[in-house]
mmCIF file of C-alpha atoms in Angstrom:
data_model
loop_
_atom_site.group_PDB
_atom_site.id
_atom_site.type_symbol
_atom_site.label_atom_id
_atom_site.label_comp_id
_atom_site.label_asym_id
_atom_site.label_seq_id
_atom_site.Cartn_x
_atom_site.Cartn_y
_atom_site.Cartn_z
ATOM 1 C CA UNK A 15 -104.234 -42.472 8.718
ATOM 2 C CA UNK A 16 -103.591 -44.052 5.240
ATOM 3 C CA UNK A 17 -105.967 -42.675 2.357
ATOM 4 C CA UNK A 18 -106.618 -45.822 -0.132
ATOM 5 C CA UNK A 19 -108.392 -45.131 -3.117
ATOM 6 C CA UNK A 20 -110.447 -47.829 -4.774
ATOM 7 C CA UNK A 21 -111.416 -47.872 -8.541
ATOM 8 C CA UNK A 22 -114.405 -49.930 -10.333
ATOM 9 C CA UNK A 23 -116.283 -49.364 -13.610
ATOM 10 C CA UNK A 24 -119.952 -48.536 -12.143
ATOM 11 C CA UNK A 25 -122.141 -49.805 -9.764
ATOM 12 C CA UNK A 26 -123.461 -52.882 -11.873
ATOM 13 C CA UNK A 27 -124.230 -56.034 -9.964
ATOM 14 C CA UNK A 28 -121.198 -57.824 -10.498
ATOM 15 C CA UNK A 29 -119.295 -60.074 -8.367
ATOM 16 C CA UNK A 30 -116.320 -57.936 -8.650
ATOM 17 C CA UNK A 31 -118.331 -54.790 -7.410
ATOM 18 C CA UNK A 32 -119.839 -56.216 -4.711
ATOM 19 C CA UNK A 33 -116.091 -57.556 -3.562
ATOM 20 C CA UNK A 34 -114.750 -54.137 -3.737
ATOM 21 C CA UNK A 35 -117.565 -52.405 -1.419
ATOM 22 C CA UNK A 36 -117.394 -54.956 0.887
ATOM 23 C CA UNK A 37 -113.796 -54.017 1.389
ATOM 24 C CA UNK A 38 -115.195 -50.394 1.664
ATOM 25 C CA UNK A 39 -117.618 -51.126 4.694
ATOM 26 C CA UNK A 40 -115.157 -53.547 6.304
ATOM 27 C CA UNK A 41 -112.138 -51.967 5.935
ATOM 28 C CA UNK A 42 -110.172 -50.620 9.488
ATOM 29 C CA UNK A 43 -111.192 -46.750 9.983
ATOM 30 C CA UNK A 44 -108.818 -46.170 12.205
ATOM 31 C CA UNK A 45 -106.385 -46.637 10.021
ATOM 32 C CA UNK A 46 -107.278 -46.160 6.305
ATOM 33 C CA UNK A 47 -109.633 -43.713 4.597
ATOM 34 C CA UNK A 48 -111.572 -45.544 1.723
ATOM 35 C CA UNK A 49 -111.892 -43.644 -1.233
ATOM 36 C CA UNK A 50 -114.267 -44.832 -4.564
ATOM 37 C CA UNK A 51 -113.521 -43.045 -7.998
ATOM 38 C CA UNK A 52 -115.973 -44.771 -10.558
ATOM 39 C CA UNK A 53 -115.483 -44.617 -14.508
ATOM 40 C CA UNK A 54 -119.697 -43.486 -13.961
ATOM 41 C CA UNK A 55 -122.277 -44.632 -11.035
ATOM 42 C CA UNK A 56 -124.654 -46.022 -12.407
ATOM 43 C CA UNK A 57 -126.641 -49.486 -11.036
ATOM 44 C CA UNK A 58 -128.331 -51.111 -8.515
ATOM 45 C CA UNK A 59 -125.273 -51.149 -5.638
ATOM 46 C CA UNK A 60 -124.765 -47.762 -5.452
ATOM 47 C CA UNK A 61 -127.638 -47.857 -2.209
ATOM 48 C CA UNK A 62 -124.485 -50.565 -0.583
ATOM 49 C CA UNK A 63 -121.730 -48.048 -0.511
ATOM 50 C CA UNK A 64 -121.007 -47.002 2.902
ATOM 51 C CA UNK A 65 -122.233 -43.039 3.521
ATOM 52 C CA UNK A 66 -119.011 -42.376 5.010
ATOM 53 C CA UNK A 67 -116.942 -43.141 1.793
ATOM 54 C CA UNK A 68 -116.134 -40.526 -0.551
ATOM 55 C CA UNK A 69 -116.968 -41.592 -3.867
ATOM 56 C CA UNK A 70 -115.804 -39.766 -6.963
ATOM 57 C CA UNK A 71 -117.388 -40.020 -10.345
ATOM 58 C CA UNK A 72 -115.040 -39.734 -13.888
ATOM 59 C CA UNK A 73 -118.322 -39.338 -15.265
ATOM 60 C CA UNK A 74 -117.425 -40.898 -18.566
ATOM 61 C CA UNK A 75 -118.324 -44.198 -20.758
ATOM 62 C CA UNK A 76 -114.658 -45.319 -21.141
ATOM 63 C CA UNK A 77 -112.499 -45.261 -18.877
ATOM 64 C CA UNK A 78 -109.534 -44.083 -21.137
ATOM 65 C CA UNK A 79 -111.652 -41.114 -21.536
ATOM 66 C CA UNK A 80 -111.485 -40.026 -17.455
ATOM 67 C CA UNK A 81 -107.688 -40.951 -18.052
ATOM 68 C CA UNK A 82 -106.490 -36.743 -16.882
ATOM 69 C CA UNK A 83 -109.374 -36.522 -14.911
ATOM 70 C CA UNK A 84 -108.217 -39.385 -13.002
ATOM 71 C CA UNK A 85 -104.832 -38.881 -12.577
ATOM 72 C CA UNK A 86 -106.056 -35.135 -11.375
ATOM 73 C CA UNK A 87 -107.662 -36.515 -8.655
ATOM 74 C CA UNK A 88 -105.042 -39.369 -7.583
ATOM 75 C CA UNK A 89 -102.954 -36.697 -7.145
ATOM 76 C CA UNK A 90 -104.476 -34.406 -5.219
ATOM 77 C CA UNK A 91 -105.688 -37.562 -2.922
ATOM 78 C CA UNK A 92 -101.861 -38.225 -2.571
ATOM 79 C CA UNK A 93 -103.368 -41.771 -1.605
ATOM 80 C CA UNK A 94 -100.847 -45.014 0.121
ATOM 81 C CA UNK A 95 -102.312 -47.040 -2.589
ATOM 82 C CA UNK A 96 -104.736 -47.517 -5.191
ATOM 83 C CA UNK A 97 -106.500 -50.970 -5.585
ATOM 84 C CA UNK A 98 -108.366 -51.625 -8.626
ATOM 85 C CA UNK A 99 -110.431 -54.316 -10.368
ATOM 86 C CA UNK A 100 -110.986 -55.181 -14.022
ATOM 87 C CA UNK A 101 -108.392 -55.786 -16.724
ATOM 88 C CA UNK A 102 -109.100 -52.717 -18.629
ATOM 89 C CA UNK A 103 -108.964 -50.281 -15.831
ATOM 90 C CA UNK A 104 -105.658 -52.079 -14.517
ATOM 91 C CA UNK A 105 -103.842 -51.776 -17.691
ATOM 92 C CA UNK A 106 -104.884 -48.051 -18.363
ATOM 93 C CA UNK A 107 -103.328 -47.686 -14.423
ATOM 94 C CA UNK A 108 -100.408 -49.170 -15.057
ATOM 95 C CA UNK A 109 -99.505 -47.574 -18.780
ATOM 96 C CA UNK A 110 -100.199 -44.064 -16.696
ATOM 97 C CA UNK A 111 -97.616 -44.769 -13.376
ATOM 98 C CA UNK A 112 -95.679 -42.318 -14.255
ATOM 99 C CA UNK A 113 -97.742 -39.641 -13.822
ATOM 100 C CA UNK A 114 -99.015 -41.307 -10.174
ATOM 101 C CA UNK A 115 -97.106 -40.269 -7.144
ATOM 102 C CA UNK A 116 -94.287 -42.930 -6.666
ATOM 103 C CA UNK A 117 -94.807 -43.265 -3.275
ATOM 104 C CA UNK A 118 -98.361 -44.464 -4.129
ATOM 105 C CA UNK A 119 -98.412 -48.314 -4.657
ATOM 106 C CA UNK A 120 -100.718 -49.791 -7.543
ATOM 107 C CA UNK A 121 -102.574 -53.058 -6.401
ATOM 108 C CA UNK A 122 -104.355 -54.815 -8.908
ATOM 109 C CA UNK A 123 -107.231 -57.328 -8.602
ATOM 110 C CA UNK A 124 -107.954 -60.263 -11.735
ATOM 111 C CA UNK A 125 -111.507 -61.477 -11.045
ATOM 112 C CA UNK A 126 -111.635 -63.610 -13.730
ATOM 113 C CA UNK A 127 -109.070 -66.334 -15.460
ATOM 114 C CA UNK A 128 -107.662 -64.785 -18.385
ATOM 115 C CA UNK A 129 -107.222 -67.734 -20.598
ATOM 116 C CA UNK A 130 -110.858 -67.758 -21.203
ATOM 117 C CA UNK A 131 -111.593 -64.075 -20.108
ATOM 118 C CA UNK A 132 -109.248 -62.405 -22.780
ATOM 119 C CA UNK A 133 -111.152 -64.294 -25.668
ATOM 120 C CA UNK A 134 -114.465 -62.197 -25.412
ATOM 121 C CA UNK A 135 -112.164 -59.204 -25.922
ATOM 122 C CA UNK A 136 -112.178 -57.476 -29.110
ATOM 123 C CA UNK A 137 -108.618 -58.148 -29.587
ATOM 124 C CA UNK A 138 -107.177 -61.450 -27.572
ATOM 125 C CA UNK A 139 -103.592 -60.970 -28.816
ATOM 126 C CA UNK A 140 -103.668 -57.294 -28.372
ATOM 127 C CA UNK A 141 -105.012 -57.664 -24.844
ATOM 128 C CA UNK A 142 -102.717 -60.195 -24.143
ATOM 129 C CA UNK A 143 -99.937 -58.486 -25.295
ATOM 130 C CA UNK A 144 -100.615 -55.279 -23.159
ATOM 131 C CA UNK A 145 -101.470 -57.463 -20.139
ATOM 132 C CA UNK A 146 -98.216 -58.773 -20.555
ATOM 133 C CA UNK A 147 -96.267 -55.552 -20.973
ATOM 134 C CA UNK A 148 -98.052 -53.937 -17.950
ATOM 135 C CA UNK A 149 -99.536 -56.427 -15.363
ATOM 136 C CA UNK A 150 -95.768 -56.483 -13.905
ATOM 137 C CA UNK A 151 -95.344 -53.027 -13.418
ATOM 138 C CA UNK A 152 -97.986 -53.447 -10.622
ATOM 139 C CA UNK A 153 -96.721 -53.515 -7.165
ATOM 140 C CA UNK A 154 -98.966 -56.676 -6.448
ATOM 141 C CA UNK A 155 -101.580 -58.404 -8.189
ATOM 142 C CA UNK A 156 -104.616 -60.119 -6.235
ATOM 143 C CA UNK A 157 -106.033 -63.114 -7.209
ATOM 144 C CA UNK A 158 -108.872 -64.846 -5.577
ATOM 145 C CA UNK A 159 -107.923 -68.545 -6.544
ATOM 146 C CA UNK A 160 -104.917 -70.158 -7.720
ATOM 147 C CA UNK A 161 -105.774 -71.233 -11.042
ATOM 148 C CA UNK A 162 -105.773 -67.210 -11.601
ATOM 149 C CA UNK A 163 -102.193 -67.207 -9.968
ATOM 150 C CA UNK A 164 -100.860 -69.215 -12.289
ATOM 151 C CA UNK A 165 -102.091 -68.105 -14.941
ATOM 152 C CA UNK A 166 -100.963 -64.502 -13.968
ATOM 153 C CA UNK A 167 -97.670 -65.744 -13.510
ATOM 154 C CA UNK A 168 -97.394 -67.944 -16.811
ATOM 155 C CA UNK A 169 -99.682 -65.818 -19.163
ATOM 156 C CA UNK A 170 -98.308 -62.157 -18.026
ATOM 157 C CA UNK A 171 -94.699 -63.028 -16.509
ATOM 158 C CA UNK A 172 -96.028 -61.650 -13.385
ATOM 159 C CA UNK A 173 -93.288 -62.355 -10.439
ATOM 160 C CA UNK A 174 -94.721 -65.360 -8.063
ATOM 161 C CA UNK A 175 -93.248 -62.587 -5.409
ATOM 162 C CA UNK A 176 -95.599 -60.114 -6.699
ATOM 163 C CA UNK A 177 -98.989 -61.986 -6.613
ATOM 164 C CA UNK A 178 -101.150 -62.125 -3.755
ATOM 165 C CA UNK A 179 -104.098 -64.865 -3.110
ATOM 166 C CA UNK A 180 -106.301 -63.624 -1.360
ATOM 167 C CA UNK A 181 -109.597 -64.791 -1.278
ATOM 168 C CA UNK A 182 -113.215 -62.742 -1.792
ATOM 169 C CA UNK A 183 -114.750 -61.623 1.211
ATOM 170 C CA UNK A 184 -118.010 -62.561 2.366
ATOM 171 C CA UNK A 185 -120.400 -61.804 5.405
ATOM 172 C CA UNK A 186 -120.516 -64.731 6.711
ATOM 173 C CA UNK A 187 -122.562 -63.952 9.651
ATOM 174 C CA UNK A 188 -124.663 -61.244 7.984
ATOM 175 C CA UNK A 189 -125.981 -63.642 5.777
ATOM 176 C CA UNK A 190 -127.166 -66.110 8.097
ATOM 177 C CA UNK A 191 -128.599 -63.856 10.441
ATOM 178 C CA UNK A 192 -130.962 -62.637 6.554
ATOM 179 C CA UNK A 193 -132.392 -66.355 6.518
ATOM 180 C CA UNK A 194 -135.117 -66.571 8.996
ATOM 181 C CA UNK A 195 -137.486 -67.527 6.624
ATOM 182 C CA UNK A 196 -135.842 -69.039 3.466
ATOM 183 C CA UNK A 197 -137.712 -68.300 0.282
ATOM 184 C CA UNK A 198 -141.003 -70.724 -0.770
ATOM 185 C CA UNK A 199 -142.471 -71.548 -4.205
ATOM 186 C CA UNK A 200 -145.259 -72.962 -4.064
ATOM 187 C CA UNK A 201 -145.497 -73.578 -8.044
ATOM 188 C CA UNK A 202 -142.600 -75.982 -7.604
ATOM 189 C CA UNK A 203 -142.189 -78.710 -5.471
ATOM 190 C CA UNK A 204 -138.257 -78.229 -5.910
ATOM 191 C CA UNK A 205 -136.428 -75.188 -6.963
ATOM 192 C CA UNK A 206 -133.272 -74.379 -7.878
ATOM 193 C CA UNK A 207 -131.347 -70.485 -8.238
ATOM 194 C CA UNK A 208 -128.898 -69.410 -10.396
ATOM 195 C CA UNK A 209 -127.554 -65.495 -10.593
ATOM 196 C CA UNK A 210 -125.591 -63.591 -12.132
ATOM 197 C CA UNK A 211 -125.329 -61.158 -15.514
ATOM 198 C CA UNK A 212 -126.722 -62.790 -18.321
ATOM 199 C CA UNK A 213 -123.790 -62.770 -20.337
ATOM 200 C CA UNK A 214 -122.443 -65.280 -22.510
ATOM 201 C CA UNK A 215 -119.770 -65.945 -20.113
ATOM 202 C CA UNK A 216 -122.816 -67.740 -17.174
ATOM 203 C CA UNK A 217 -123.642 -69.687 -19.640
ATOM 204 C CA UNK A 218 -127.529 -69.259 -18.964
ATOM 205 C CA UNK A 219 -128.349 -70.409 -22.220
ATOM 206 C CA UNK A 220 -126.747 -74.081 -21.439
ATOM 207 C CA UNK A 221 -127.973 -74.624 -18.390
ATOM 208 C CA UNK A 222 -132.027 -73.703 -19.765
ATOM 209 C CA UNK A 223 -130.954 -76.832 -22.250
ATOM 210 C CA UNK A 224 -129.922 -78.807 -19.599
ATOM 211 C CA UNK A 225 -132.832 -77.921 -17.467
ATOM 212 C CA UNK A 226 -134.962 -78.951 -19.888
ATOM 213 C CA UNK A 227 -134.364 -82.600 -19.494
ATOM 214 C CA UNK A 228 -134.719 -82.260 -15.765
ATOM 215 C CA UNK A 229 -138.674 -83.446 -14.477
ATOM 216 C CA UNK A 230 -141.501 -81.272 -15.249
ATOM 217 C CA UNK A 231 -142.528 -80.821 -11.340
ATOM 218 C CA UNK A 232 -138.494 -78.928 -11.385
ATOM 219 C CA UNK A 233 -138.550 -75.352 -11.475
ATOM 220 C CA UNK A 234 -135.557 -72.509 -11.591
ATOM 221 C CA UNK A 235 -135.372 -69.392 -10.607
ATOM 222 C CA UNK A 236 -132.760 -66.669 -12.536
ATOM 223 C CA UNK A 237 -131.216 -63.754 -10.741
ATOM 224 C CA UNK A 238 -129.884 -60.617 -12.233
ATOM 225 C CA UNK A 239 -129.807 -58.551 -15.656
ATOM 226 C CA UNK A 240 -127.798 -58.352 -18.635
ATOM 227 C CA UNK A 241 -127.159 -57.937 -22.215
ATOM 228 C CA UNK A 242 -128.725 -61.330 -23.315
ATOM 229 C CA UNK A 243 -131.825 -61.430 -21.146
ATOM 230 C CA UNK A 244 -134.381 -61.284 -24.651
ATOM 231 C CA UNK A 245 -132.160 -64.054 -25.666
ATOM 232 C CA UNK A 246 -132.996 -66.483 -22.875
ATOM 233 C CA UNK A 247 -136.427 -65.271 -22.851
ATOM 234 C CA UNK A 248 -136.457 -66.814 -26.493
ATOM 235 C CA UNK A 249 -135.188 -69.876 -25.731
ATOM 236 C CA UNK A 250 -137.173 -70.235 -22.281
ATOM 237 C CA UNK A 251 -140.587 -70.072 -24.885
ATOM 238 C CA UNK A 252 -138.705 -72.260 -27.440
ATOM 239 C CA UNK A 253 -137.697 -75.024 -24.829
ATOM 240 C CA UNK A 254 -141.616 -74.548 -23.255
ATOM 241 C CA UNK A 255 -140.563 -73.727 -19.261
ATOM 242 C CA UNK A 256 -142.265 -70.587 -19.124
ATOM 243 C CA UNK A 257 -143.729 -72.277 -16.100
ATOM 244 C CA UNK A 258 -140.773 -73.396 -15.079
ATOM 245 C CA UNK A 259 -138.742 -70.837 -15.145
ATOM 246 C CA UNK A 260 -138.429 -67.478 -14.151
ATOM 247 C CA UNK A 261 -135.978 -64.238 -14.785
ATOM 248 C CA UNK A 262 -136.527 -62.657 -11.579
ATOM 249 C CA UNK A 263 -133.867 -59.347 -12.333
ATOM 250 C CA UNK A 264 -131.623 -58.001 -10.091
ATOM 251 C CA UNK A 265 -132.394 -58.415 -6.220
ATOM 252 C CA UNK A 266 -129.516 -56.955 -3.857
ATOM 253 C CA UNK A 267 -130.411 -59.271 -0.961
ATOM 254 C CA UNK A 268 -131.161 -62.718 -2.591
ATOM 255 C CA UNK A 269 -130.153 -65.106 0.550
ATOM 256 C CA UNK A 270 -133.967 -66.103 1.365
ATOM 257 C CA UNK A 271 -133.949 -66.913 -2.295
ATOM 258 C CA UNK A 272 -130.435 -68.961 -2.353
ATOM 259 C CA UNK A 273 -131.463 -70.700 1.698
ATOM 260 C CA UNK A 274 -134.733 -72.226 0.355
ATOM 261 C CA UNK A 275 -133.624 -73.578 -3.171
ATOM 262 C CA UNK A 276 -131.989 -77.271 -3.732
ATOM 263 C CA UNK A 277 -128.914 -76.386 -5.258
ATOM 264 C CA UNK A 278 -127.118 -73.196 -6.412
ATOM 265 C CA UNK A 279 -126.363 -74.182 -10.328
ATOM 266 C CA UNK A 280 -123.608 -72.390 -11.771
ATOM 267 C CA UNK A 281 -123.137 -72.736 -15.997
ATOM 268 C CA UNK A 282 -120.120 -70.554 -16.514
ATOM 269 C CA UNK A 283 -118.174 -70.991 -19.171
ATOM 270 C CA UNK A 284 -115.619 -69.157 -17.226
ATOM 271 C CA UNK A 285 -114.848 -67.830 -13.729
ATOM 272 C CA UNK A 286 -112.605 -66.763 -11.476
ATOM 273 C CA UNK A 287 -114.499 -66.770 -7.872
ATOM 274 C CA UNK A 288 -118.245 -66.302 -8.679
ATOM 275 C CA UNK A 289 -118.994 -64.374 -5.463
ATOM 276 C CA UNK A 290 -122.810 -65.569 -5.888
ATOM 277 C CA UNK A 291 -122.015 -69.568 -5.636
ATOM 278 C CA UNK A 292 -119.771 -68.848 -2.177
ATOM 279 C CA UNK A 293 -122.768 -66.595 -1.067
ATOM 280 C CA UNK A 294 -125.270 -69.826 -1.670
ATOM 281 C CA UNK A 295 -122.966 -71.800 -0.015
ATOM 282 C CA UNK A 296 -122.830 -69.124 3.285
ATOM 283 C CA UNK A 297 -126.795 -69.855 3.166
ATOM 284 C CA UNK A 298 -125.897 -73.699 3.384
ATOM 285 C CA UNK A 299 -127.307 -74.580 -0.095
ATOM 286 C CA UNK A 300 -124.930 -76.412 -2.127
ATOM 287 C CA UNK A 301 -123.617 -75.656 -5.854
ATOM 288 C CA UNK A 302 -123.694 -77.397 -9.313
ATOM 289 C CA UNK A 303 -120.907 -76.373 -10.788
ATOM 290 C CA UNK A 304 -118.934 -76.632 -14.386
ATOM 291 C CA UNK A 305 -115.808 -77.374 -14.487
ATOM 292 C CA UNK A 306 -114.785 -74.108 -15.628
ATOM 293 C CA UNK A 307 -116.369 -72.248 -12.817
ATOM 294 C CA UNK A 308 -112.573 -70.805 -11.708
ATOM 295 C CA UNK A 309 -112.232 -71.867 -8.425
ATOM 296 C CA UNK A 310 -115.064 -73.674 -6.991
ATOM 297 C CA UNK A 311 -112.776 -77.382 -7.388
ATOM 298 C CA UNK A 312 -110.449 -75.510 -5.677
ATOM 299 C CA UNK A 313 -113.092 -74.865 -2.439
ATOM 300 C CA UNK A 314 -114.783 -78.541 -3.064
ATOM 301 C CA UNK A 315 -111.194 -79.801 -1.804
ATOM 302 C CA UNK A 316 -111.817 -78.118 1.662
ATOM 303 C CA UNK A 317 -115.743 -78.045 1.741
ATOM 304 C CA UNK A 318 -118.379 -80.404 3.518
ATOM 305 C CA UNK A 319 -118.905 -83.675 1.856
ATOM 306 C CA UNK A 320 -121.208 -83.014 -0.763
ATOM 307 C CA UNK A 321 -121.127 -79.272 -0.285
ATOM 308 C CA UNK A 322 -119.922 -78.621 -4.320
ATOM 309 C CA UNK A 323 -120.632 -80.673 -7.137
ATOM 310 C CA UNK A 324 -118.421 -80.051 -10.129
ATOM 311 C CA UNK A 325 -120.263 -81.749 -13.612
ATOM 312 C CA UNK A 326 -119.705 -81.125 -17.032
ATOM 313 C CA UNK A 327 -122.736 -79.308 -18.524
ATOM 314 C CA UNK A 328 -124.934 -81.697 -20.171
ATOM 315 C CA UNK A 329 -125.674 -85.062 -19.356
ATOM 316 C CA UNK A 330 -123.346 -84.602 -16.462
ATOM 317 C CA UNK A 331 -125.172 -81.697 -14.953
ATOM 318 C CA UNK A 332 -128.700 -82.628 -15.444
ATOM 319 C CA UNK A 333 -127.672 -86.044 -13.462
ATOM 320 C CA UNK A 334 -126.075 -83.772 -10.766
ATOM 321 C CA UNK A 335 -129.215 -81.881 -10.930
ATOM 322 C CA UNK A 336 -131.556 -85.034 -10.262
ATOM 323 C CA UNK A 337 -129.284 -86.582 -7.440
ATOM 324 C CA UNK A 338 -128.653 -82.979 -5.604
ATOM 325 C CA UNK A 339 -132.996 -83.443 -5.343
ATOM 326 C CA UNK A 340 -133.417 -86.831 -4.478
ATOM 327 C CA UNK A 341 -130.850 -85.943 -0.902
ATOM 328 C CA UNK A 342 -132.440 -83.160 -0.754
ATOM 329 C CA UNK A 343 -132.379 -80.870 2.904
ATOM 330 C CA UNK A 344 -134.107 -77.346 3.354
ATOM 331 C CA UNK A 345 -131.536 -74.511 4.464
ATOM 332 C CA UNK A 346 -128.646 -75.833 6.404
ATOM 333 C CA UNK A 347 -128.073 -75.348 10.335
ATOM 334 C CA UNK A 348 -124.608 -73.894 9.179
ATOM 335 C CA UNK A 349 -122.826 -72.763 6.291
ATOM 336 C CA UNK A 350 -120.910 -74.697 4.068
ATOM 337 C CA UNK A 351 -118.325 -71.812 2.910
ATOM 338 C CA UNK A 352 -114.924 -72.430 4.433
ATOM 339 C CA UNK A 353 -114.172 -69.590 7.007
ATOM 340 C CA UNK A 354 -111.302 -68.372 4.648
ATOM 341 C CA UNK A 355 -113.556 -66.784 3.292
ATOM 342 C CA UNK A 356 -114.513 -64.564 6.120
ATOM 343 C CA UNK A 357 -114.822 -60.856 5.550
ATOM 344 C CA UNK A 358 -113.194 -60.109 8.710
ATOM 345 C CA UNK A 359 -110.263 -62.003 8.277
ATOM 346 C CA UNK A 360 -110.052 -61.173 4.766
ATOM 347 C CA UNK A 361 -110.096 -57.947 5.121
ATOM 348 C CA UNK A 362 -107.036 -57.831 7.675
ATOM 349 C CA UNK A 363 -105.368 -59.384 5.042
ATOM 350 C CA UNK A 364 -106.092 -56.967 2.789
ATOM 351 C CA UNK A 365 -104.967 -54.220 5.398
ATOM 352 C CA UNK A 366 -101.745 -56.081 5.803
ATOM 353 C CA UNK A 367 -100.748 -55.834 2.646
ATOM 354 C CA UNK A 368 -101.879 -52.191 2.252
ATOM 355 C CA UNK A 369 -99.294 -51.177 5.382
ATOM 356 C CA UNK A 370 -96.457 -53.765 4.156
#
């Protein structure tokens, strides 16, 4: 039995999050034990967590500051690895190997493309810099598209030999099996979803504009929470849709939601995987995306005809918007994610690495 112990910030709704505990439920049990140390557990997916994982909490509000506490625990855990997500908490990791067991590999995940991610930092150079001094010192890196991959590889001088794609796991089947009845609103005669935090980084706040310029009898639904929610309820009254559109919060299981809407429309100004667009496309509802959406181009090569659109935002997108509505067809017979993306078979992957 190999004890693996994963490491996220809190229980947020994040993509990244959600990746990691799906690992957790999925992952072989007759061969590793899961382990969750969080930097505190608060939010809404702390209910997903499988009860048989042992979840420890640092308990603090930066993670530098459950730095002994953590290194306490790894080493009483004596764990086969530790696989962790977030730049932050894989760079304090990796500046602290030393004091980890050496027979305890370090596998760390980049959810996001750091060309664009690094620049909402504080301190891009800094960042950078430190990224670059530690990232290698990581036994592998996993990155869930290859634009991330190379990027690792050019930006931090991370070893090809070193980085793993691997791609985020989703349930597939589970999914499906949550649409009986996709989602109905009957004040529009078309909707269309979007979710995620609202964070600069979705880009919320550009796709309202665009959505503004899309026909009156239109309407959008918003999913999740986040720092710049009073924001876009600003602009939602400047731009008139307050009938049009609607900031529904966090919902844990928003498939009925994602199975009865037009199109998935994704804004980001910058991605790695959005786990949320590959769930919408596991309902059969096809995506909008930006260009910078990380690596939705990437699954449009491989995807149904049709399944991702990838438009500029602006004129571009609005257009997209439009045409997605005019071929129009409610909830798909079948999903339109690539079975890459699997859990299953993800997972294994996962394992394989893990045991290599």
């Amino acid at each position: 039995m190999k004890r693996v112990v994963f490491i996220i910030p809190s229980f947020t709704g994040g993509g990244a999050e959600r990746v990691i505990i799906t690992f957790l439920k999925y992952i072989n049990r007759n061969q590793i034990e899961p382990i969750l140390i969080v930097q505190n557990d608060e939010g809404p997916l702390r209910n997903l967590v499988p009860p048989d994982v042992k979840v420890f909490n640092l308990e603090v509000i930066r993670f530098r500051s459950g730095v002994y506490k953590l290194i306490q625990i790894i080493r009483n855990l004596q764990p086969t690895a530790i696989i962790s997500t977030f730049s932050h908490i894989n760079v304090t990791l990796l500046a602290f190997k030393l004091f980890i067991p050496r027979s305890t590999k370090i596998i760390i995940r980049e959810a996001n493309t750091p060309s664009k991610s690094l620049k909402s930092t504080h301190s891009p150079k800094f960042f950078n810099f430190i990224c670059r001094r530690y990232y290698p010192r990581a036994d592998a890196v996993l990155c869930s598209s290859n634009l991330i991959a190379n990027e690792i590889n050019r930006e931090f001088r991370v070893p090809l030999s070193k980085i793993v794609r691997i791609n985020n796991p989703v349930d597939i089947e589970a999914i499906r099996r949550s649409i009986d009845k996709p989602y109905h609103d009957k004040n529009f005669k078309r909707y269309f979803i979007a979710a995620g935090r609202l964070t600069f980084q979705k880009g919320f706040d550009r796709l309202l504009d665009d959505f503004s310029n899309t026909p009156p009898k239109f309407g959008l639904i918003i999913l999740g929470e986040g720092s710049e929610r009073k924001l876009l309820e600003r602009q939602i009254e400047k731009l008139g849709l307050e009938s049009r559109v609607l900031l529904k919060g966090f919902i844990s299981k928003p498939w009925p939601l994602y199975s009865g809407a037009e199109a998935f429309l994704l804004p980001s100004r910058w991605e790695g995987m959005p786990n949320a667009a590959l769930e919408a496309l596991a309902c059969g509802t096809p995506v909008i995306a930006t260009p910078e959406s990380g690596g939705m181009a990437e699954i449009c090569k491989i995807a149904p005809e049709k399944a991702i659109t990838i438009a500029t935002s602006g004129k571009p997108f609005i257009k997209a918007i439009i045409t997605v509505s005019e071929n129009f067809t409610p909830s798909s017979p079948s999903s339109l994610l690539p079975s890459n993306w699997e859990v299953k078979e993800v997972t294994r992957q996962l394992e394989n690495l893990i045991f290599t």
